[in-house]
Amino acid sequence: MLTKETRPHIQELSIRTTVISRYAFTAVHCVMLNRHSAAADGVFQLHIPVDAYVSNFTMIIGGRVYQSEVRPREKRVKQENGRARNKESADTSPDPEMEVFRMKASIPGRNRAVFLLTYEELLQRRLGRYEHVTRLRPLQLVSRLSLDVTIVDHSPIQDLQVLLLRNGRSNAAANAGSGSNTPTTAAKSELPVATVIKNEKNLCKVTFSPNIMQQAKITTNGILGDFLIRYDVQRDMGIGDVQVLNGHFVHYFAPKDLPAVPKNVVFVIDTSASMVGKKIRQTKEALFTILRDLRPGDHFNFISFSSKIKVWQPNRLVPVTPLNIRDAKKFIYMLMPTGGTNIDGAIQTGSSLLRRYLSGPDATPNSVSLIIFLTDGRPTVGETQSMAILGNTRSAVEETFCIFTIGIGNDVDYRLLERMSLENCGMMRRIHEEADASAMLKGFYDEIGTPLLSDIRINYTEDSVQYVTQHLFTNYFNGSEIVIAGKLTNQSAESLHVHVTASNNDKSIILETDVPLQHRQLETEKHVKAATAALTAGAGVAQELGVALGSIAGDFVERVWGFLSIKEGLRSRLRSQTSKEREHHIQRATNLSLTYHFLTPLTNLVVEKPEVRADGSMAPAPTIAPATGEAGPYVNELPSDTDEVEPQTQDGKKSGRQRPAPNNNMAGKTERRLAKKSVTITKTSADGDPHFVVDFPLSKLTVCFNINGEPGHVLRLVSDHKYSGVTVNGKLIGAPAPPGSHKNQRTYFSTITIVVDRPRRAYIEVTPKKVILDGQDRVVLPCQSTISVDSGELSVAVVEKSNVTVTVGQNISFVILLHQYKNPAPYQRDHLGFYIGNSKGLSQKCHGLLGQFLYQEVGLAELQTEGDARPSPILKVKDRSVPVVQKNRQIYSGTQSVSCWFARNNAAKLIDGRYEDYLMSHTFDTGDWSHGTNRV
């Protein structure tokens, strides 16, 4: 254990957050100094919101950069890997609203360490406001401490509050749960010390930068507390706020000024022996308060359970009257903790009671029905197996009402409660052992106590959107918000039709409108630019953090979609009834986590630790020299028409200089050697705008076609997942068209991902700047170096600034050309070209835009039409006739021209199905082809 005298000193802690339309990006910069000559362990520890995902972690120690990588989580994970710890881990200060990210690294004597962390979260609207929390607990006084929060929104920002620093777990939990103005809430004129607010219509900025003396007045132990910002945005009674950016959309729906819907609620309360003392006392206090908040028109009942089950009003729900409220208070007052915990019996009794009422003559049409279930323990009486309890609950509920669960303390089966609520359209809330349970119970009830809508269905123009997140909702509660995101299938469309249906008491509500896509795109871009400008203002570390955040904030709508899709996948995993269904949701959520570099329950963050010698100095970085005798000038050769030619860089110069390998995270764990063998590739390719070329050697024909995709689209190039285990996807990036072009924009491949499933799952992700190989070990290779890596069945050879060759086994190889511009014009983008080298290992049932032609033969014929003097050439593909014209295409970075037969209209009739059939949800998607022979 580090003593106060030997632990490194935190010189600087800077935290910068930007919230763009409720989606928050946070970057943390921490500098530690080891003043002593001996090495010391520096512990970087940060509390992050439980719903947030870490998206990057980097250490700079001894002048060396240690970049983290996100990997799929294995069954057993080493504890030294950086990760966010959940409530059940051995953290000294558990909190249901926070998790702890902790990383320990050895800092050489008289040296500094820099820790950089970014995380992202979608702020949830509760009780009519959003809340952003930054927990400041450096555990020592910090010389330079700063917190900057910038909020930018499409709608005007209103009701902004900056609260006094919140200290203490119970105090914090109570304040978070209740939403009322407790003593920790600042008055309008009262702010935390050293806090400055700049508030404009659509942008506000809050800074908190106390010096050491100001910190010491708050506390001397470095536990400053929670810095809270609360706000809402102006909203109209309508369809909500739809924002569009780079091929994705996000829809925020939170209607106002609606009458409350009557509710039927059964409170099921644990009165087992473990509830004795503070728990039962605070539960009673909360229930007394909730009784006062029940509305005329509501119906209710109470059930208490331990080893025995007691029903306050058997076989019925009663209306809210003064007499019934008085009698309910007596029942609550007389609750006495004793006995065991019969969870299954309590749920069955409450469900039967509510179901019987709803089928009777007294039930109010279109009312909202729910069970609020509270326990502090695990099942000990009656049915004790979680799966059986869940099955019994589903059968009892019959999808007729929702179950909301609350767990108090540390001895609760939270997984059971979470699944029970998720499977029955509810949600679960944790209450920490030391929290103010009364305030949190009341706060939770306030969130769900005023239903405004039921049976909400939100639809969009058919065939205009895809991969839309949850759009059917059982209930909408006052003060909350529904958020939906998805991909646009046609970014050139003028509008998107949005149609909302719902029920409010005895009324049906229909809302619909046409959202102008191009106008919304420009508006969203405007607010992103405003956020980026605010972020990059200033100097030093603050500016550097702002630049880092700005680089990812430009794709915030897509990241909202990824964030929500992962959350949805995790919920679906818990609700899964079969192992196959569960594995499907796990795989999809894992792939999305890897795509967006999110640390989720399905991934793990891995980072190499620096090696420090006994004398406190840094061990030398591992170096990888070229193998003896491998001094040939050319590394990875591409062929010309008749023979092989030397690879060229973008400016036409030959590449072949040997350069040292980078200091990589997993250095030494994979074999790295310079490759001498040459790789032969075919004309079959997708390069440029993108232009597709398919060579049919048996037919002695070459065919070509264009794909006019949209930025953000992911195209399936090769699909052989079921047979050889290989899938290749390419992601498009947009660019303005050159002057005089007939196109509005161009698209190029920005990422090529190759996923391999045999003998074990691995993938290679290629961008113009780097190559990520995740095989036996994870390796990141820069495209600026010449290097080769062999990792089992996968090997990658990079020729600096020229090309990347990927080899799978003995009979499959692909070559990716790197198109990089030193001084790009406005219409130029660094991009990739994809070429098939060896396809012998791919099966005859291979599919994809290129893969479907690998084993096909085609024929050329002529079609005579009336009035034409000359017959028109047509291509015979399977049983289809495709009109074609002859063209010339440049391939291999313009070093070779090929004559080809060109098929128009996005390769209509040439390819199986339609272009849209080849769009994937993300770059790691291995879903099979549903329209051809590859999906059987």
PDB file of N, CA and C in Angstrom, residues 638-705:
ATOM      1  N   LEU A 638       3.410  -6.120 -56.240  1.00  0.00           N
ATOM      2  CA  LEU A 638       2.154  -6.251 -56.964  1.00  0.00           C
ATOM      3  C   LEU A 638       2.444  -6.503 -58.431  1.00  0.00           C
ATOM      4  N   PRO A 639       1.620  -7.288 -59.111  1.00  0.00           N
ATOM      5  CA  PRO A 639       1.908  -7.612 -60.506  1.00  0.00           C
ATOM      6  C   PRO A 639       1.365  -6.563 -61.466  1.00  0.00           C
ATOM      7  N   SER A 640       1.975  -6.512 -62.635  1.00  0.00           N
ATOM      8  CA  SER A 640       1.398  -5.753 -63.734  1.00  0.00           C
ATOM      9  C   SER A 640       0.635  -6.727 -64.609  1.00  0.00           C
ATOM     10  N   ASP A 641       0.380  -6.338 -65.850  1.00  0.00           N
ATOM     11  CA  ASP A 641      -0.405  -7.194 -66.729  1.00  0.00           C
ATOM     12  C   ASP A 641       0.253  -8.543 -66.962  1.00  0.00           C
ATOM     13  N   THR A 642       1.575  -8.522 -67.213  1.00  0.00           N
ATOM     14  CA  THR A 642       2.250  -9.761 -67.585  1.00  0.00           C
ATOM     15  C   THR A 642       3.210 -10.253 -66.529  1.00  0.00           C
ATOM     16  N   ASP A 643       3.709  -9.371 -65.675  1.00  0.00           N
ATOM     17  CA  ASP A 643       4.670  -9.789 -64.680  1.00  0.00           C
ATOM     18  C   ASP A 643       4.456  -8.972 -63.434  1.00  0.00           C
ATOM     19  N   GLU A 644       5.399  -8.987 -62.521  1.00  0.00           N
ATOM     20  CA  GLU A 644       5.253  -8.261 -61.272  1.00  0.00           C
ATOM     21  C   GLU A 644       5.968  -6.921 -61.344  1.00  0.00           C
ATOM     22  N   VAL A 645       5.344  -5.906 -60.729  1.00  0.00           N
ATOM     23  CA  VAL A 645       5.939  -4.586 -60.699  1.00  0.00           C
ATOM     24  C   VAL A 645       6.195  -4.207 -59.262  1.00  0.00           C
ATOM     25  N   GLU A 646       7.086  -3.232 -59.068  1.00  0.00           N
ATOM     26  CA  GLU A 646       7.403  -2.810 -57.710  1.00  0.00           C
ATOM     27  C   GLU A 646       6.286  -1.919 -57.178  1.00  0.00           C
ATOM     28  N   PRO A 647       5.947  -2.075 -55.908  1.00  0.00           N
ATOM     29  CA  PRO A 647       4.878  -1.240 -55.342  1.00  0.00           C
ATOM     30  C   PRO A 647       5.251   0.222 -55.350  1.00  0.00           C
ATOM     31  N   GLN A 648       4.247   1.084 -55.447  1.00  0.00           N
ATOM     32  CA  GLN A 648       4.483   2.516 -55.488  1.00  0.00           C
ATOM     33  C   GLN A 648       3.641   3.215 -54.446  1.00  0.00           C
ATOM     34  N   THR A 649       4.160   4.317 -53.981  1.00  0.00           N
ATOM     35  CA  THR A 649       3.402   5.148 -53.063  1.00  0.00           C
ATOM     36  C   THR A 649       2.480   6.046 -53.879  1.00  0.00           C
ATOM     37  N   GLN A 650       1.722   6.888 -53.196  1.00  0.00           N
ATOM     38  CA  GLN A 650       0.748   7.732 -53.881  1.00  0.00           C
ATOM     39  C   GLN A 650       1.424   8.688 -54.847  1.00  0.00           C
ATOM     40  N   ASP A 651       2.654   9.100 -54.517  1.00  0.00           N
ATOM     41  CA  ASP A 651       3.324  10.037 -55.414  1.00  0.00           C
ATOM     42  C   ASP A 651       4.148   9.330 -56.485  1.00  0.00           C
ATOM     43  N   GLY A 652       4.018   8.018 -56.577  1.00  0.00           N
ATOM     44  CA  GLY A 652       4.663   7.276 -57.644  1.00  0.00           C
ATOM     45  C   GLY A 652       6.046   6.783 -57.323  1.00  0.00           C
ATOM     46  N   LYS A 653       6.575   7.090 -56.143  1.00  0.00           N
ATOM     47  CA  LYS A 653       7.903   6.638 -55.774  1.00  0.00           C
ATOM     48  C   LYS A 653       7.865   5.200 -55.308  1.00  0.00           C
ATOM     49  N   LYS A 654       8.953   4.490 -55.550  1.00  0.00           N
ATOM     50  CA  LYS A 654       9.028   3.107 -55.111  1.00  0.00           C
ATOM     51  C   LYS A 654       9.145   3.051 -53.599  1.00  0.00           C
ATOM     52  N   SER A 655       8.474   2.073 -53.025  1.00  0.00           N
ATOM     53  CA  SER A 655       8.555   1.907 -51.582  1.00  0.00           C
ATOM     54  C   SER A 655       9.243   0.604 -51.291  1.00  0.00           C
ATOM     55  N   GLY A 656      10.081   0.577 -50.338  1.00  0.00           N
ATOM     56  CA  GLY A 656      10.770  -0.657 -50.017  1.00  0.00           C
ATOM     57  C   GLY A 656      11.804  -0.444 -48.941  1.00  0.00           C
ATOM     58  N   ARG A 657      11.913   0.792 -48.415  1.00  0.00           N
ATOM     59  CA  ARG A 657      12.863   1.023 -47.335  1.00  0.00           C
ATOM     60  C   ARG A 657      12.455   0.260 -46.105  1.00  0.00           C
ATOM     61  N   GLN A 658      13.441  -0.306 -45.440  1.00  0.00           N
ATOM     62  CA  GLN A 658      13.160  -0.981 -44.180  1.00  0.00           C
ATOM     63  C   GLN A 658      13.098   0.057 -43.074  1.00  0.00           C
ATOM     64  N   ARG A 659      12.044  -0.042 -42.262  1.00  0.00           N
ATOM     65  CA  ARG A 659      11.900   0.875 -41.139  1.00  0.00           C
ATOM     66  C   ARG A 659      11.656   0.067 -39.895  1.00  0.00           C
ATOM     67  N   PRO A 660      12.139   0.551 -38.765  1.00  0.00           N
ATOM     68  CA  PRO A 660      11.931  -0.213 -37.527  1.00  0.00           C
ATOM     69  C   PRO A 660      10.454  -0.305 -37.200  1.00  0.00           C
ATOM     70  N   ALA A 661      10.106  -1.410 -36.577  1.00  0.00           N
ATOM     71  CA  ALA A 661       8.714  -1.609 -36.169  1.00  0.00           C
ATOM     72  C   ALA A 661       8.377  -0.660 -35.042  1.00  0.00           C
ATOM     73  N   PRO A 662       7.111  -0.263 -34.936  1.00  0.00           N
ATOM     74  CA  PRO A 662       6.710   0.629 -33.847  1.00  0.00           C
ATOM     75  C   PRO A 662       6.734  -0.099 -32.521  1.00  0.00           C
ATOM     76  N   ASN A 663       6.808   0.708 -31.452  1.00  0.00           N
ATOM     77  CA  ASN A 663       6.691   0.130 -30.111  1.00  0.00           C
ATOM     78  C   ASN A 663       5.236  -0.212 -29.895  1.00  0.00           C
ATOM     79  N   ASN A 664       4.884  -1.483 -30.033  1.00  0.00           N
ATOM     80  CA  ASN A 664       3.489  -1.898 -30.027  1.00  0.00           C
ATOM     81  C   ASN A 664       3.110  -2.493 -28.696  1.00  0.00           C
ATOM     82  N   ASN A 665       1.831  -2.393 -28.380  1.00  0.00           N
ATOM     83  CA  ASN A 665       1.345  -2.894 -27.094  1.00  0.00           C
ATOM     84  C   ASN A 665       1.722  -4.339 -26.843  1.00  0.00           C
ATOM     85  N   MET A 666       1.580  -5.177 -27.856  1.00  0.00           N
ATOM     86  CA  MET A 666       1.789  -6.603 -27.669  1.00  0.00           C
ATOM     87  C   MET A 666       3.120  -7.039 -28.267  1.00  0.00           C
ATOM     88  N   ALA A 667       4.099  -6.143 -28.264  1.00  0.00           N
ATOM     89  CA  ALA A 667       5.385  -6.443 -28.886  1.00  0.00           C
ATOM     90  C   ALA A 667       5.985  -7.706 -28.306  1.00  0.00           C
ATOM     91  N   GLY A 668       6.517  -8.533 -29.190  1.00  0.00           N
ATOM     92  CA  GLY A 668       7.166  -9.753 -28.745  1.00  0.00           C
ATOM     93  C   GLY A 668       6.240 -10.932 -28.662  1.00  0.00           C
ATOM     94  N   LYS A 669       4.934 -10.735 -28.723  1.00  0.00           N
ATOM     95  CA  LYS A 669       3.995 -11.841 -28.580  1.00  0.00           C
ATOM     96  C   LYS A 669       3.558 -12.388 -29.922  1.00  0.00           C
ATOM     97  N   THR A 670       3.849 -11.694 -31.006  1.00  0.00           N
ATOM     98  CA  THR A 670       3.616 -12.235 -32.332  1.00  0.00           C
ATOM     99  C   THR A 670       4.904 -12.110 -33.111  1.00  0.00           C
ATOM    100  N   GLU A 671       5.093 -13.017 -34.035  1.00  0.00           N
ATOM    101  CA  GLU A 671       6.320 -13.004 -34.814  1.00  0.00           C
ATOM    102  C   GLU A 671       6.229 -11.912 -35.857  1.00  0.00           C
ATOM    103  N   ARG A 672       7.256 -11.068 -35.944  1.00  0.00           N
ATOM    104  CA  ARG A 672       7.276  -9.996 -36.927  1.00  0.00           C
ATOM    105  C   ARG A 672       8.527 -10.149 -37.768  1.00  0.00           C
ATOM    106  N   ARG A 673       8.341 -10.214 -39.055  1.00  0.00           N
ATOM    107  CA  ARG A 673       9.473 -10.346 -39.940  1.00  0.00           C
ATOM    108  C   ARG A 673       9.129  -9.660 -41.235  1.00  0.00           C
ATOM    109  N   LEU A 674      10.162  -9.220 -41.948  1.00  0.00           N
ATOM    110  CA  LEU A 674       9.949  -8.641 -43.252  1.00  0.00           C
ATOM    111  C   LEU A 674       9.603  -9.733 -44.244  1.00  0.00           C
ATOM    112  N   ALA A 675       8.621  -9.498 -45.081  1.00  0.00           N
ATOM    113  CA  ALA A 675       8.198 -10.498 -46.038  1.00  0.00           C
ATOM    114  C   ALA A 675       8.954 -10.310 -47.342  1.00  0.00           C
ATOM    115  N   LYS A 676       9.419 -11.424 -47.921  1.00  0.00           N
ATOM    116  CA  LYS A 676      10.124 -11.353 -49.194  1.00  0.00           C
ATOM    117  C   LYS A 676       9.260 -11.841 -50.350  1.00  0.00           C
ATOM    118  N   LYS A 677       8.236 -12.672 -50.019  1.00  0.00           N
ATOM    119  CA  LYS A 677       7.464 -13.265 -51.103  1.00  0.00           C
ATOM    120  C   LYS A 677       6.612 -12.216 -51.803  1.00  0.00           C
ATOM    121  N   SER A 678       6.418 -12.402 -53.083  1.00  0.00           N
ATOM    122  CA  SER A 678       5.528 -11.530 -53.837  1.00  0.00           C
ATOM    123  C   SER A 678       4.130 -12.132 -53.847  1.00  0.00           C
ATOM    124  N   VAL A 679       3.128 -11.284 -53.992  1.00  0.00           N
ATOM    125  CA  VAL A 679       1.743 -11.731 -53.967  1.00  0.00           C
ATOM    126  C   VAL A 679       1.097 -11.365 -55.294  1.00  0.00           C
ATOM    127  N   THR A 680       0.537 -12.355 -55.937  1.00  0.00           N
ATOM    128  CA  THR A 680      -0.156 -12.115 -57.203  1.00  0.00           C
ATOM    129  C   THR A 680      -1.605 -11.772 -56.909  1.00  0.00           C
ATOM    130  N   ILE A 681      -2.118 -10.737 -57.566  1.00  0.00           N
ATOM    131  CA  ILE A 681      -3.519 -10.381 -57.374  1.00  0.00           C
ATOM    132  C   ILE A 681      -4.221 -10.346 -58.719  1.00  0.00           C
ATOM    133  N   THR A 682      -5.542 -10.457 -58.675  1.00  0.00           N
ATOM    134  CA  THR A 682      -6.349 -10.447 -59.895  1.00  0.00           C
ATOM    135  C   THR A 682      -6.873  -9.042 -60.141  1.00  0.00           C
ATOM    136  N   LYS A 683      -7.613  -8.907 -61.237  1.00  0.00           N
ATOM    137  CA  LYS A 683      -8.245  -7.626 -61.527  1.00  0.00           C
ATOM    138  C   LYS A 683      -9.510  -7.422 -60.701  1.00  0.00           C
ATOM    139  N   THR A 684     -10.043  -8.505 -60.127  1.00  0.00           N
ATOM    140  CA  THR A 684     -11.294  -8.406 -59.377  1.00  0.00           C
ATOM    141  C   THR A 684     -11.082  -7.498 -58.172  1.00  0.00           C
ATOM    142  N   SER A 685     -11.794  -6.364 -58.133  1.00  0.00           N
ATOM    143  CA  SER A 685     -11.444  -5.337 -57.160  1.00  0.00           C
ATOM    144  C   SER A 685     -12.583  -4.351 -56.971  1.00  0.00           C
ATOM    145  N   ALA A 686     -12.435  -3.533 -55.934  1.00  0.00           N
ATOM    146  CA  ALA A 686     -13.306  -2.387 -55.677  1.00  0.00           C
ATOM    147  C   ALA A 686     -12.397  -1.248 -55.249  1.00  0.00           C
ATOM    148  N   ASP A 687     -12.260  -0.260 -56.104  1.00  0.00           N
ATOM    149  CA  ASP A 687     -11.285   0.803 -55.856  1.00  0.00           C
ATOM    150  C   ASP A 687     -11.890   2.128 -56.300  1.00  0.00           C
ATOM    151  N   GLY A 688     -11.298   3.203 -55.848  1.00  0.00           N
ATOM    152  CA  GLY A 688     -11.751   4.517 -56.287  1.00  0.00           C
ATOM    153  C   GLY A 688     -13.096   4.890 -55.725  1.00  0.00           C
ATOM    154  N   ASP A 689     -14.050   5.216 -56.591  1.00  0.00           N
ATOM    155  CA  ASP A 689     -15.250   5.990 -56.246  1.00  0.00           C
ATOM    156  C   ASP A 689     -16.497   5.262 -55.712  1.00  0.00           C
ATOM    157  N   PRO A 690     -16.718   4.024 -55.395  1.00  0.00           N
ATOM    158  CA  PRO A 690     -15.817   2.935 -55.768  1.00  0.00           C
ATOM    159  C   PRO A 690     -16.216   2.320 -57.117  1.00  0.00           C
ATOM    160  N   HIS A 691     -15.218   1.997 -57.910  1.00  0.00           N
ATOM    161  CA  HIS A 691     -15.406   1.307 -59.174  1.00  0.00           C
ATOM    162  C   HIS A 691     -15.114  -0.170 -58.948  1.00  0.00           C
ATOM    163  N   PHE A 692     -16.056  -1.020 -59.351  1.00  0.00           N
ATOM    164  CA  PHE A 692     -15.890  -2.460 -59.188  1.00  0.00           C
ATOM    165  C   PHE A 692     -15.465  -3.073 -60.524  1.00  0.00           C
ATOM    166  N   VAL A 693     -14.492  -3.955 -60.457  1.00  0.00           N
ATOM    167  CA  VAL A 693     -14.025  -4.684 -61.629  1.00  0.00           C
ATOM    168  C   VAL A 693     -14.060  -6.171 -61.288  1.00  0.00           C
ATOM    169  N   VAL A 694     -14.653  -6.982 -62.175  1.00  0.00           N
ATOM    170  CA  VAL A 694     -14.729  -8.427 -61.966  1.00  0.00           C
ATOM    171  C   VAL A 694     -14.123  -9.118 -63.179  1.00  0.00           C
ATOM    172  N   ASP A 695     -13.139  -9.954 -62.940  1.00  0.00           N
ATOM    173  CA  ASP A 695     -12.476 -10.691 -64.004  1.00  0.00           C
ATOM    174  C   ASP A 695     -13.074 -12.100 -64.088  1.00  0.00           C
ATOM    175  N   PHE A 696     -13.473 -12.516 -65.303  1.00  0.00           N
ATOM    176  CA  PHE A 696     -13.988 -13.867 -65.542  1.00  0.00           C
ATOM    177  C   PHE A 696     -12.990 -14.594 -66.456  1.00  0.00           C
ATOM    178  N   PRO A 697     -11.941 -15.199 -65.903  1.00  0.00           N
ATOM    179  CA  PRO A 697     -10.900 -15.794 -66.747  1.00  0.00           C
ATOM    180  C   PRO A 697     -11.415 -16.919 -67.626  1.00  0.00           C
ATOM    181  N   LEU A 698     -12.383 -17.715 -67.116  1.00  0.00           N
ATOM    182  CA  LEU A 698     -12.895 -18.816 -67.933  1.00  0.00           C
ATOM    183  C   LEU A 698     -13.679 -18.284 -69.126  1.00  0.00           C
ATOM    184  N   SER A 699     -14.369 -17.182 -68.946  1.00  0.00           N
ATOM    185  CA  SER A 699     -15.143 -16.585 -70.035  1.00  0.00           C
ATOM    186  C   SER A 699     -14.318 -15.589 -70.841  1.00  0.00           C
ATOM    187  N   LYS A 700     -13.102 -15.296 -70.376  1.00  0.00           N
ATOM    188  CA  LYS A 700     -12.222 -14.329 -71.024  1.00  0.00           C
ATOM    189  C   LYS A 700     -12.908 -12.980 -71.186  1.00  0.00           C
ATOM    190  N   LEU A 701     -13.592 -12.572 -70.119  1.00  0.00           N
ATOM    191  CA  LEU A 701     -14.294 -11.297 -70.102  1.00  0.00           C
ATOM    192  C   LEU A 701     -13.980 -10.563 -68.793  1.00  0.00           C
ATOM    193  N   THR A 702     -14.012  -9.247 -68.860  1.00  0.00           N
ATOM    194  CA  THR A 702     -13.909  -8.426 -67.655  1.00  0.00           C
ATOM    195  C   THR A 702     -15.130  -7.516 -67.603  1.00  0.00           C
ATOM    196  N   VAL A 703     -15.795  -7.494 -66.469  1.00  0.00           N
ATOM    197  CA  VAL A 703     -17.019  -6.720 -66.279  1.00  0.00           C
ATOM    198  C   VAL A 703     -16.762  -5.660 -65.216  1.00  0.00           C
ATOM    199  N   CYS A 704     -17.396  -4.520 -65.338  1.00  0.00           N
ATOM    200  CA  CYS A 704     -17.210  -3.471 -64.335  1.00  0.00           C
ATOM    201  C   CYS A 704     -18.552  -2.802 -64.034  1.00  0.00           C
ATOM    202  N   PHE A 705     -18.638  -2.207 -62.865  1.00  0.00           N
ATOM    203  CA  PHE A 705     -19.851  -1.482 -62.464  1.00  0.00           C
ATOM    204  C   PHE A 705     -19.492  -0.517 -61.348  1.00  0.00           C
TER     205      PHE A 705
END
